[in-house]
C-alpha cells in the first residue's frame, strides 16, 4: 500500500527510556502534544502497577531522521506522555508511592524497576510528517480525550496566530525548560538546561518567526496570566489560558462574538502571516501593566475569568481608558464592585461566553471607567 506507515513492535527497559529522557534524545512534550494532565493519584497508581510487575498498555514513539554523521536519532512520545512523566518524577524523587520514592527502594527493587520492560510501538515518522498529528489525534479519542483547545493547538501548531496566543498565555519561554539531570539514576544533581531535539517545535515554523516569538515571550501579559489567581493549575494543564488568549486577540480584532466562534476563522486566515502581531504584543502588554498598577485587591471580582476578560478587552480596545491614572481606574472598578448591579452580576455568572452577556459586561465596564471619580 502506498504511504504505508512503518512501525516496529518491541519492548524497552525503563532504564533505557529514562536515559533517553535525560539526554533529550526522547522528547516528552513535542510540539503536537498536550500538557501533562495526570493528577498525583493517577501517577501513584501507575507506578504501583510497575512495582507490582503488572503489565500496562504500550506506549507509542516516533523516530525522526537519523543523523548519519553523528550516528544519533531523536524520538518523540506520540502516546504515553503521562506514563513516562510519572516514571521520570518517581526516579527524580518528586513522586512517592506508599511513602517511598525511587531512592528509598532496596537495591533489588531498584533493579527490578529499571529492568521493567515497557511495550513500545516505534513509528518511522519524521518531525514534519503530517501523519504524526493524525496518529496522535486517533490515539487520544477515548480516555482523557483531547479538549477543543488541545486539538486546535496540535492542528495549528505552526500557525503564527497560534504562536502569538501561546506566547501571551505564557506557554513559550525565552530559554529551554530545565530537564532534571538524572546522573546515576535517582541522583540529586542540579537541573540543567538541555536543548530540545527536532521534535521540540513544529518544523513548519520558520526560524525567523520562532526567534521573534521567543524574543517577545514572557511579557507583562503572560506574567500577569501566570502570577494572578485567574486560572487553576488544572486549567493550565488543559490549556484554558491559551483559549482565553485566543479569544482576547480575536475580540480585540473584531469585537465581541459568541463563545469561541471566531477562533478557527482567524487561525485559518492568519496562519502564515499575522501583520497585527507587533501591535497585539504592545497593546496587551501595556494593558497588563495598567492592570497591575490599578492595585486591585487579590480577592477582587476582576480576577474572575469572565470579568478579567472584559476588563482586558475594554482597556485594550479603547486606549483612552488607559490615559487616566491606573489607581483612579482601580478606584472606579472598586466602586462598581461595591455597587454591583444584578444585571451585571447575572451576565458574569450565567452564559458568560455568549455575545449578549459579553456586550453587556463590556458596556458597563466601559461606563464605569469613563465616569468621573466618586
mmCIF file of C-alpha atoms in Angstrom:
data_model
loop_
_atom_site.group_PDB
_atom_site.id
_atom_site.type_symbol
_atom_site.label_atom_id
_atom_site.label_comp_id
_atom_site.label_asym_id
_atom_site.label_seq_id
_atom_site.Cartn_x
_atom_site.Cartn_y
_atom_site.Cartn_z
ATOM 1 C CA UNK A 1 0.000 0.000 0.000
ATOM 2 C CA UNK A 2 1.350 3.423 -0.945
ATOM 3 C CA UNK A 3 2.340 5.646 2.011
ATOM 4 C CA UNK A 4 2.003 2.662 4.363
ATOM 5 C CA UNK A 5 3.025 3.651 7.865
ATOM 6 C CA UNK A 6 6.042 1.649 9.026
ATOM 7 C CA UNK A 7 6.307 0.684 12.673
ATOM 8 C CA UNK A 8 8.079 -1.804 14.918
ATOM 9 C CA UNK A 9 6.695 -3.555 17.988
ATOM 10 C CA UNK A 10 9.231 -4.232 20.723
ATOM 11 C CA UNK A 11 9.960 -3.708 24.414
ATOM 12 C CA UNK A 12 12.393 -1.339 26.120
ATOM 13 C CA UNK A 13 13.597 -1.337 29.688
ATOM 14 C CA UNK A 14 12.711 1.639 31.864
ATOM 15 C CA UNK A 15 16.404 2.429 32.344
ATOM 16 C CA UNK A 16 16.734 2.875 28.580
ATOM 17 C CA UNK A 17 13.742 5.235 28.403
ATOM 18 C CA UNK A 18 14.904 7.173 31.493
ATOM 19 C CA UNK A 19 18.334 7.706 29.925
ATOM 20 C CA UNK A 20 16.739 8.875 26.661
ATOM 21 C CA UNK A 21 14.627 11.419 28.565
ATOM 22 C CA UNK A 22 17.717 12.537 30.483
ATOM 23 C CA UNK A 23 19.841 13.264 27.420
ATOM 24 C CA UNK A 24 16.879 14.746 25.496
ATOM 25 C CA UNK A 25 17.003 12.197 22.694
ATOM 26 C CA UNK A 26 13.416 11.385 23.682
ATOM 27 C CA UNK A 27 11.105 14.406 23.705
ATOM 28 C CA UNK A 28 8.340 14.015 26.271
ATOM 29 C CA UNK A 29 6.381 17.100 25.155
ATOM 30 C CA UNK A 30 6.777 17.514 21.368
ATOM 31 C CA UNK A 31 5.068 20.382 19.569
ATOM 32 C CA UNK A 32 1.858 18.426 18.871
ATOM 33 C CA UNK A 33 1.415 17.106 22.428
ATOM 34 C CA UNK A 34 -0.953 18.215 25.163
ATOM 35 C CA UNK A 35 0.136 19.432 28.591
ATOM 36 C CA UNK A 36 0.585 16.975 31.435
ATOM 37 C CA UNK A 37 -2.856 16.327 32.952
ATOM 38 C CA UNK A 38 -2.442 13.370 35.291
ATOM 39 C CA UNK A 39 -3.012 14.050 38.972
ATOM 40 C CA UNK A 40 -0.683 12.549 41.613
ATOM 41 C CA UNK A 41 -3.219 9.809 42.358
ATOM 42 C CA UNK A 42 -3.038 8.618 38.750
ATOM 43 C CA UNK A 43 0.757 8.722 38.813
ATOM 44 C CA UNK A 44 0.968 6.744 42.063
ATOM 45 C CA UNK A 45 -1.414 4.074 40.783
ATOM 46 C CA UNK A 46 0.634 3.740 37.622
ATOM 47 C CA UNK A 47 3.994 3.436 39.440
ATOM 48 C CA UNK A 48 2.424 0.897 41.801
ATOM 49 C CA UNK A 49 1.450 -1.125 38.728
ATOM 50 C CA UNK A 50 5.113 -1.291 37.706
ATOM 51 C CA UNK A 51 6.352 -2.076 41.237
ATOM 52 C CA UNK A 52 3.940 -4.997 41.368
ATOM 53 C CA UNK A 53 5.172 -6.226 37.999
ATOM 54 C CA UNK A 54 1.768 -5.871 36.364
ATOM 55 C CA UNK A 55 1.549 -5.057 32.629
ATOM 56 C CA UNK A 56 0.235 -1.793 31.182
ATOM 57 C CA UNK A 57 -0.718 -0.739 27.629
ATOM 58 C CA UNK A 58 2.019 0.047 25.123
ATOM 59 C CA UNK A 59 3.424 3.494 24.516
ATOM 60 C CA UNK A 60 3.855 4.929 21.024
ATOM 61 C CA UNK A 61 7.036 6.675 19.905
ATOM 62 C CA UNK A 62 8.014 8.359 16.651
ATOM 63 C CA UNK A 63 11.602 8.171 15.445
ATOM 64 C CA UNK A 64 12.944 11.055 13.439
ATOM 65 C CA UNK A 65 15.543 11.120 10.727
ATOM 66 C CA UNK A 66 18.881 9.541 11.652
ATOM 67 C CA UNK A 67 21.888 11.884 11.783
ATOM 68 C CA UNK A 68 24.316 9.718 9.835
ATOM 69 C CA UNK A 69 27.285 11.955 10.646
ATOM 70 C CA UNK A 70 26.856 11.809 14.438
ATOM 71 C CA UNK A 71 25.086 8.443 14.393
ATOM 72 C CA UNK A 72 22.253 9.739 16.562
ATOM 73 C CA UNK A 73 18.483 9.866 16.262
ATOM 74 C CA UNK A 74 15.665 11.634 18.062
ATOM 75 C CA UNK A 75 12.337 10.301 19.240
ATOM 76 C CA UNK A 76 9.098 11.855 20.432
ATOM 77 C CA UNK A 77 6.252 10.489 22.529
ATOM 78 C CA UNK A 78 3.070 10.136 20.481
ATOM 79 C CA UNK A 79 1.091 8.381 23.212
ATOM 80 C CA UNK A 80 2.321 7.588 26.716
ATOM 81 C CA UNK A 81 3.455 11.055 27.785
ATOM 82 C CA UNK A 82 1.670 10.885 31.146
ATOM 83 C CA UNK A 83 3.124 7.452 31.965
ATOM 84 C CA UNK A 84 6.691 8.374 31.058
ATOM 85 C CA UNK A 85 6.441 11.588 33.050
ATOM 86 C CA UNK A 86 5.259 9.603 36.096
ATOM 87 C CA UNK A 87 8.290 7.318 35.718
ATOM 88 C CA UNK A 88 10.632 10.326 35.460
ATOM 89 C CA UNK A 89 9.109 12.010 38.518
ATOM 90 C CA UNK A 90 9.351 8.808 40.570
ATOM 91 C CA UNK A 91 13.023 8.352 39.659
ATOM 92 C CA UNK A 92 13.743 12.032 40.340
ATOM 93 C CA UNK A 93 12.259 11.755 43.829
ATOM 94 C CA UNK A 94 9.335 14.069 43.031
ATOM 95 C CA UNK A 95 6.728 11.359 43.500
ATOM 96 C CA UNK A 96 6.238 8.903 46.361
ATOM 97 C CA UNK A 97 4.272 5.659 46.376
ATOM 98 C CA UNK A 98 3.285 4.370 49.813
ATOM 99 C CA UNK A 99 5.655 6.920 51.327
ATOM 100 C CA UNK A 100 8.645 5.825 49.230
ATOM 101 C CA UNK A 101 10.406 7.354 46.244
ATOM 102 C CA UNK A 102 12.814 5.512 43.968
ATOM 103 C CA UNK A 103 15.845 6.191 46.189
ATOM 104 C CA UNK A 104 14.049 4.592 49.159
ATOM 105 C CA UNK A 105 13.732 1.229 47.414
ATOM 106 C CA UNK A 106 16.096 -1.641 48.083
ATOM 107 C CA UNK A 107 18.839 -2.333 45.518
ATOM 108 C CA UNK A 108 16.868 -5.313 44.245
ATOM 109 C CA UNK A 109 13.667 -3.264 43.931
ATOM 110 C CA UNK A 110 15.522 -0.513 42.049
ATOM 111 C CA UNK A 111 16.996 -3.050 39.666
ATOM 112 C CA UNK A 112 13.618 -4.694 39.065
ATOM 113 C CA UNK A 113 12.032 -1.290 38.427
ATOM 114 C CA UNK A 114 14.717 -0.205 35.953
ATOM 115 C CA UNK A 115 14.634 -3.570 34.175
ATOM 116 C CA UNK A 116 10.850 -3.488 33.795
ATOM 117 C CA UNK A 117 10.102 -3.945 30.102
ATOM 118 C CA UNK A 118 7.756 -1.394 28.584
ATOM 119 C CA UNK A 119 5.834 -2.419 25.445
ATOM 120 C CA UNK A 120 6.682 0.093 22.718
ATOM 121 C CA UNK A 121 5.452 0.719 19.201
ATOM 122 C CA UNK A 122 8.005 2.710 17.197
ATOM 123 C CA UNK A 123 6.735 4.671 14.205
ATOM 124 C CA UNK A 124 9.184 5.588 11.470
ATOM 125 C CA UNK A 125 7.971 9.199 11.206
ATOM 126 C CA UNK A 126 9.955 12.397 10.846
ATOM 127 C CA UNK A 127 9.045 15.554 12.759
ATOM 128 C CA UNK A 128 7.291 17.227 9.817
ATOM 129 C CA UNK A 129 5.280 14.208 8.649
ATOM 130 C CA UNK A 130 1.547 15.169 8.738
ATOM 131 C CA UNK A 131 0.682 11.604 9.749
ATOM 132 C CA UNK A 132 2.315 12.300 13.112
ATOM 133 C CA UNK A 133 -0.537 14.568 14.232
ATOM 134 C CA UNK A 134 -3.117 12.219 12.725
ATOM 135 C CA UNK A 135 -1.811 9.283 14.763
ATOM 136 C CA UNK A 136 -1.708 11.468 17.887
ATOM 137 C CA UNK A 137 -5.347 12.520 17.450
ATOM 138 C CA UNK A 138 -6.519 8.972 16.759
ATOM 139 C CA UNK A 139 -4.810 7.662 19.892
ATOM 140 C CA UNK A 140 -6.407 10.363 22.049
ATOM 141 C CA UNK A 141 -10.079 9.893 21.194
ATOM 142 C CA UNK A 142 -11.016 7.969 24.306
ATOM 143 C CA UNK A 143 -9.653 8.186 27.879
ATOM 144 C CA UNK A 144 -8.615 11.745 28.734
ATOM 145 C CA UNK A 145 -9.809 12.737 25.251
ATOM 146 C CA UNK A 146 -8.347 15.910 23.832
ATOM 147 C CA UNK A 147 -10.272 19.088 24.580
ATOM 148 C CA UNK A 148 -11.201 21.512 21.795
ATOM 149 C CA UNK A 149 -8.232 23.777 22.516
ATOM 150 C CA UNK A 150 -5.798 20.852 22.714
ATOM 151 C CA UNK A 151 -6.948 19.747 19.265
ATOM 152 C CA UNK A 152 -6.532 23.279 17.898
ATOM 153 C CA UNK A 153 -3.089 23.638 19.481
ATOM 154 C CA UNK A 154 -1.971 20.458 17.744
ATOM 155 C CA UNK A 155 -3.690 21.126 14.406
ATOM 156 C CA UNK A 156 -2.385 24.718 14.105
ATOM 157 C CA UNK A 157 0.976 24.179 15.820
ATOM 158 C CA UNK A 158 2.842 26.046 13.049
ATOM 159 C CA UNK A 159 0.337 28.916 12.830
ATOM 160 C CA UNK A 160 1.792 32.345 13.515
ATOM 161 C CA UNK A 161 -1.537 33.377 15.041
ATOM 162 C CA UNK A 162 -1.436 30.463 17.482
ATOM 163 C CA UNK A 163 2.209 31.164 18.354
ATOM 164 C CA UNK A 164 1.323 34.721 19.380
ATOM 165 C CA UNK A 165 -1.501 33.409 21.568
ATOM 166 C CA UNK A 166 0.811 30.799 23.113
ATOM 167 C CA UNK A 167 3.381 33.467 23.951
ATOM 168 C CA UNK A 168 0.700 35.678 25.516
ATOM 169 C CA UNK A 169 -0.619 32.711 27.507
ATOM 170 C CA UNK A 170 2.849 32.102 28.927
ATOM 171 C CA UNK A 171 3.403 28.818 27.079
ATOM 172 C CA UNK A 172 6.605 29.898 25.322
ATOM 173 C CA UNK A 173 9.760 30.678 27.276
ATOM 174 C CA UNK A 174 12.893 32.564 26.306
ATOM 175 C CA UNK A 175 15.081 29.593 27.283
ATOM 176 C CA UNK A 176 14.639 25.839 27.155
ATOM 177 C CA UNK A 177 12.826 24.344 30.141
ATOM 178 C CA UNK A 178 15.368 22.755 32.538
ATOM 179 C CA UNK A 179 15.382 18.971 32.466
ATOM 180 C CA UNK A 180 16.342 17.160 35.650
ATOM 181 C CA UNK A 181 19.826 15.737 35.351
ATOM 182 C CA UNK A 182 19.469 12.127 36.469
ATOM 183 C CA UNK A 183 23.199 11.372 36.638
ATOM 184 C CA UNK A 184 23.328 7.944 38.199
ATOM 185 C CA UNK A 185 19.596 7.284 38.073
ATOM 186 C CA UNK A 186 17.934 8.862 41.088
ATOM 187 C CA UNK A 187 20.710 11.364 41.938
ATOM 188 C CA UNK A 188 20.053 14.834 43.328
ATOM 189 C CA UNK A 189 22.248 16.757 40.900
ATOM 190 C CA UNK A 190 21.081 20.239 39.947
ATOM 191 C CA UNK A 191 18.808 20.594 36.944
ATOM 192 C CA UNK A 192 20.491 21.520 33.685
ATOM 193 C CA UNK A 193 19.176 23.029 30.511
ATOM 194 C CA UNK A 194 19.288 20.642 27.575
ATOM 195 C CA UNK A 195 18.361 21.797 24.070
ATOM 196 C CA UNK A 196 15.336 20.050 22.612
ATOM 197 C CA UNK A 197 15.622 17.759 19.594
ATOM 198 C CA UNK A 198 13.932 18.071 16.214
ATOM 199 C CA UNK A 199 10.510 17.328 17.722
ATOM 200 C CA UNK A 200 10.625 20.248 20.185
ATOM 201 C CA UNK A 201 8.770 22.599 17.847
ATOM 202 C CA UNK A 202 6.867 22.265 14.625
ATOM 203 C CA UNK A 203 9.358 22.180 11.710
ATOM 204 C CA UNK A 204 6.864 24.225 9.700
ATOM 205 C CA UNK A 205 7.707 27.313 11.773
ATOM 206 C CA UNK A 206 10.281 29.495 10.069
ATOM 207 C CA UNK A 207 13.391 30.197 12.119
ATOM 208 C CA UNK A 208 12.923 33.981 11.966
ATOM 209 C CA UNK A 209 9.299 33.679 13.127
ATOM 210 C CA UNK A 210 10.237 31.423 16.029
ATOM 211 C CA UNK A 211 13.093 33.702 17.091
ATOM 212 C CA UNK A 212 10.759 36.722 17.073
ATOM 213 C CA UNK A 213 8.120 34.895 19.123
ATOM 214 C CA UNK A 214 10.697 33.747 21.687
ATOM 215 C CA UNK A 215 12.157 37.255 21.885
ATOM 216 C CA UNK A 216 8.706 38.623 22.751
ATOM 217 C CA UNK A 217 7.743 35.821 25.143
ATOM 218 C CA UNK A 218 7.408 36.311 28.909
ATOM 219 C CA UNK A 219 5.996 39.830 28.539
ATOM 220 C CA UNK A 220 3.753 41.645 31.006
ATOM 221 C CA UNK A 221 0.550 39.972 29.801
ATOM 222 C CA UNK A 222 1.985 36.456 30.073
ATOM 223 C CA UNK A 223 3.385 37.282 33.510
ATOM 224 C CA UNK A 224 0.004 38.579 34.691
ATOM 225 C CA UNK A 225 -1.748 35.452 33.400
ATOM 226 C CA UNK A 226 0.648 33.188 35.258
ATOM 227 C CA UNK A 227 1.003 35.091 38.540
ATOM 228 C CA UNK A 228 -2.572 36.076 39.393
ATOM 229 C CA UNK A 229 -5.159 33.522 40.503
ATOM 230 C CA UNK A 230 -7.162 33.732 37.278
ATOM 231 C CA UNK A 231 -6.681 30.111 36.228
ATOM 232 C CA UNK A 232 -6.268 26.958 38.287
ATOM 233 C CA UNK A 233 -3.366 24.572 37.840
ATOM 234 C CA UNK A 234 -5.717 22.090 36.190
ATOM 235 C CA UNK A 235 -6.870 24.769 33.750
ATOM 236 C CA UNK A 236 -3.254 25.457 32.805
ATOM 237 C CA UNK A 237 -2.810 21.718 32.252
ATOM 238 C CA UNK A 238 -5.766 21.707 29.866
ATOM 239 C CA UNK A 239 -4.640 24.856 28.004
ATOM 240 C CA UNK A 240 -7.558 27.003 29.143
ATOM 241 C CA UNK A 241 -5.337 30.148 29.269
ATOM 242 C CA UNK A 242 -4.426 29.542 25.626
ATOM 243 C CA UNK A 243 -8.073 29.561 24.548
ATOM 244 C CA UNK A 244 -8.562 32.651 26.719
ATOM 245 C CA UNK A 245 -5.694 34.421 24.929
ATOM 246 C CA UNK A 246 -7.025 33.399 21.520
ATOM 247 C CA UNK A 247 -10.412 34.887 22.376
ATOM 248 C CA UNK A 248 -8.828 38.085 23.703
ATOM 249 C CA UNK A 249 -6.914 38.506 20.438
ATOM 250 C CA UNK A 250 -9.934 37.744 18.246
ATOM 251 C CA UNK A 251 -12.149 40.113 20.236
ATOM 252 C CA UNK A 252 -9.539 42.868 20.059
ATOM 253 C CA UNK A 253 -9.501 42.498 16.278
ATOM 254 C CA UNK A 254 -13.216 42.016 15.597
ATOM 255 C CA UNK A 255 -15.335 42.845 18.649
ATOM 256 C CA UNK A 256 -17.465 40.576 20.827
ATOM 257 C CA UNK A 257 -18.909 37.317 19.479
ATOM 258 C CA UNK A 258 -20.412 34.070 20.758
ATOM 259 C CA UNK A 259 -18.203 31.666 22.675
ATOM 260 C CA UNK A 260 -15.159 30.589 20.579
ATOM 261 C CA UNK A 261 -16.818 31.162 17.197
ATOM 262 C CA UNK A 262 -14.129 33.413 15.675
ATOM 263 C CA UNK A 263 -11.060 31.455 16.811
ATOM 264 C CA UNK A 264 -10.771 28.930 13.978
ATOM 265 C CA UNK A 265 -11.592 31.621 11.402
ATOM 266 C CA UNK A 266 -8.616 33.719 12.489
ATOM 267 C CA UNK A 267 -6.371 30.673 12.867
ATOM 268 C CA UNK A 268 -7.084 29.882 9.210
ATOM 269 C CA UNK A 269 -6.854 33.434 7.887
ATOM 270 C CA UNK A 270 -3.720 34.459 9.782
ATOM 271 C CA UNK A 271 -1.948 31.136 9.923
ATOM 272 C CA UNK A 272 1.075 32.107 7.816
ATOM 273 C CA UNK A 273 1.172 35.883 8.244
ATOM 274 C CA UNK A 274 -0.167 37.826 11.215
ATOM 275 C CA UNK A 275 0.578 41.512 10.477
ATOM 276 C CA UNK A 276 -1.008 42.746 13.722
ATOM 277 C CA UNK A 277 1.256 40.669 15.963
ATOM 278 C CA UNK A 278 3.541 43.561 16.986
ATOM 279 C CA UNK A 279 0.524 45.704 17.765
ATOM 280 C CA UNK A 280 -1.041 42.881 19.809
ATOM 281 C CA UNK A 281 2.031 42.352 21.967
ATOM 282 C CA UNK A 282 2.427 46.094 22.515
ATOM 283 C CA UNK A 283 -1.236 46.757 23.394
ATOM 284 C CA UNK A 284 -1.792 43.713 25.592
ATOM 285 C CA UNK A 285 1.464 44.166 27.488
ATOM 286 C CA UNK A 286 0.584 47.840 28.070
ATOM 287 C CA UNK A 287 -2.875 46.760 29.212
ATOM 288 C CA UNK A 288 -1.348 44.247 31.645
ATOM 289 C CA UNK A 289 0.978 46.910 33.054
ATOM 290 C CA UNK A 290 -2.018 49.211 33.545
ATOM 291 C CA UNK A 291 -3.986 46.496 35.359
ATOM 292 C CA UNK A 292 -1.061 45.725 37.660
ATOM 293 C CA UNK A 293 -0.801 49.420 38.575
ATOM 294 C CA UNK A 294 -4.508 49.514 39.473
ATOM 295 C CA UNK A 295 -3.604 47.732 42.724
ATOM 296 C CA UNK A 296 -6.738 45.613 42.664
ATOM 297 C CA UNK A 297 -7.397 43.561 45.773
ATOM 298 C CA UNK A 298 -6.393 39.899 45.440
ATOM 299 C CA UNK A 299 -9.959 38.912 46.303
ATOM 300 C CA UNK A 300 -11.444 41.314 43.767
ATOM 301 C CA UNK A 301 -14.045 40.020 41.334
ATOM 302 C CA UNK A 302 -11.884 41.338 38.491
ATOM 303 C CA UNK A 303 -9.647 38.271 38.740
ATOM 304 C CA UNK A 304 -12.615 36.113 37.808
ATOM 305 C CA UNK A 305 -12.090 34.864 34.230
ATOM 306 C CA UNK A 306 -15.220 36.446 32.730
ATOM 307 C CA UNK A 307 -14.651 39.812 34.410
ATOM 308 C CA UNK A 308 -10.927 39.774 33.659
ATOM 309 C CA UNK A 309 -11.674 39.027 30.009
ATOM 310 C CA UNK A 310 -13.995 42.030 29.807
ATOM 311 C CA UNK A 311 -11.535 44.311 31.597
ATOM 312 C CA UNK A 312 -8.643 43.324 29.317
ATOM 313 C CA UNK A 313 -10.681 43.710 26.117
ATOM 314 C CA UNK A 314 -12.097 47.123 27.048
ATOM 315 C CA UNK A 315 -8.739 48.535 28.138
ATOM 316 C CA UNK A 316 -7.032 47.132 25.070
ATOM 317 C CA UNK A 317 -9.601 48.280 22.502
ATOM 318 C CA UNK A 318 -10.048 51.761 23.990
ATOM 319 C CA UNK A 319 -6.636 53.358 24.631
ATOM 320 C CA UNK A 320 -8.327 56.464 26.074
ATOM 321 C CA UNK A 321 -9.350 54.391 29.087
ATOM 322 C CA UNK A 322 -5.642 53.917 29.830
ATOM 323 C CA UNK A 323 -4.930 57.648 29.688
ATOM 324 C CA UNK A 324 -6.160 58.104 33.252
ATOM 325 C CA UNK A 325 -4.104 57.200 36.309
ATOM 326 C CA UNK A 326 -4.257 53.418 36.879
ATOM 327 C CA UNK A 327 -5.001 53.945 40.574
ATOM 328 C CA UNK A 328 -8.008 56.094 39.670
ATOM 329 C CA UNK A 329 -9.267 53.383 37.334
ATOM 330 C CA UNK A 330 -8.830 50.862 40.153
ATOM 331 C CA UNK A 331 -10.943 53.021 42.487
ATOM 332 C CA UNK A 332 -13.711 53.224 39.863
ATOM 333 C CA UNK A 333 -13.754 49.447 39.480
ATOM 334 C CA UNK A 334 -13.834 49.033 43.238
ATOM 335 C CA UNK A 335 -16.856 51.331 43.434
ATOM 336 C CA UNK A 336 -18.543 49.351 40.654
ATOM 337 C CA UNK A 337 -17.885 46.112 42.510
ATOM 338 C CA UNK A 338 -19.287 47.508 45.762
ATOM 339 C CA UNK A 339 -22.434 48.677 43.987
ATOM 340 C CA UNK A 340 -22.714 45.845 41.508
ATOM 341 C CA UNK A 341 -25.995 45.733 39.630
ATOM 342 C CA UNK A 342 -27.934 42.485 39.486
ATOM 343 C CA UNK A 343 -27.871 42.766 35.679
ATOM 344 C CA UNK A 344 -24.074 42.713 35.534
ATOM 345 C CA UNK A 345 -23.859 40.055 38.224
ATOM 346 C CA UNK A 346 -26.085 37.751 36.180
ATOM 347 C CA UNK A 347 -24.100 38.413 32.975
ATOM 348 C CA UNK A 348 -20.890 37.479 34.814
ATOM 349 C CA UNK A 349 -22.367 34.302 36.264
ATOM 350 C CA UNK A 350 -24.574 32.696 33.606
ATOM 351 C CA UNK A 351 -23.939 32.174 29.883
ATOM 352 C CA UNK A 352 -20.816 34.292 30.368
ATOM 353 C CA UNK A 353 -19.398 33.492 26.921
ATOM 354 C CA UNK A 354 -22.472 34.445 24.919
ATOM 355 C CA UNK A 355 -22.235 37.624 22.903
ATOM 356 C CA UNK A 356 -25.152 39.333 24.670
ATOM 357 C CA UNK A 357 -23.505 38.847 28.067
ATOM 358 C CA UNK A 358 -20.110 39.922 26.775
ATOM 359 C CA UNK A 359 -21.620 43.059 25.203
ATOM 360 C CA UNK A 360 -23.429 43.930 28.409
ATOM 361 C CA UNK A 361 -20.370 43.481 30.614
ATOM 362 C CA UNK A 362 -18.255 45.468 28.179
ATOM 363 C CA UNK A 363 -20.685 48.370 28.112
ATOM 364 C CA UNK A 364 -20.942 48.536 31.900
ATOM 365 C CA UNK A 365 -17.183 48.289 32.491
ATOM 366 C CA UNK A 366 -16.604 50.954 29.867
ATOM 367 C CA UNK A 367 -19.117 53.267 31.542
ATOM 368 C CA UNK A 368 -17.538 52.722 34.941
ATOM 369 C CA UNK A 369 -14.048 53.544 33.683
ATOM 370 C CA UNK A 370 -15.250 56.624 31.753
ATOM 371 C CA UNK A 371 -17.126 58.006 34.754
ATOM 372 C CA UNK A 372 -15.537 60.701 36.951
ATOM 373 C CA UNK A 373 -14.014 59.718 40.276
ATOM 374 C CA UNK A 374 -16.643 59.481 43.024
#
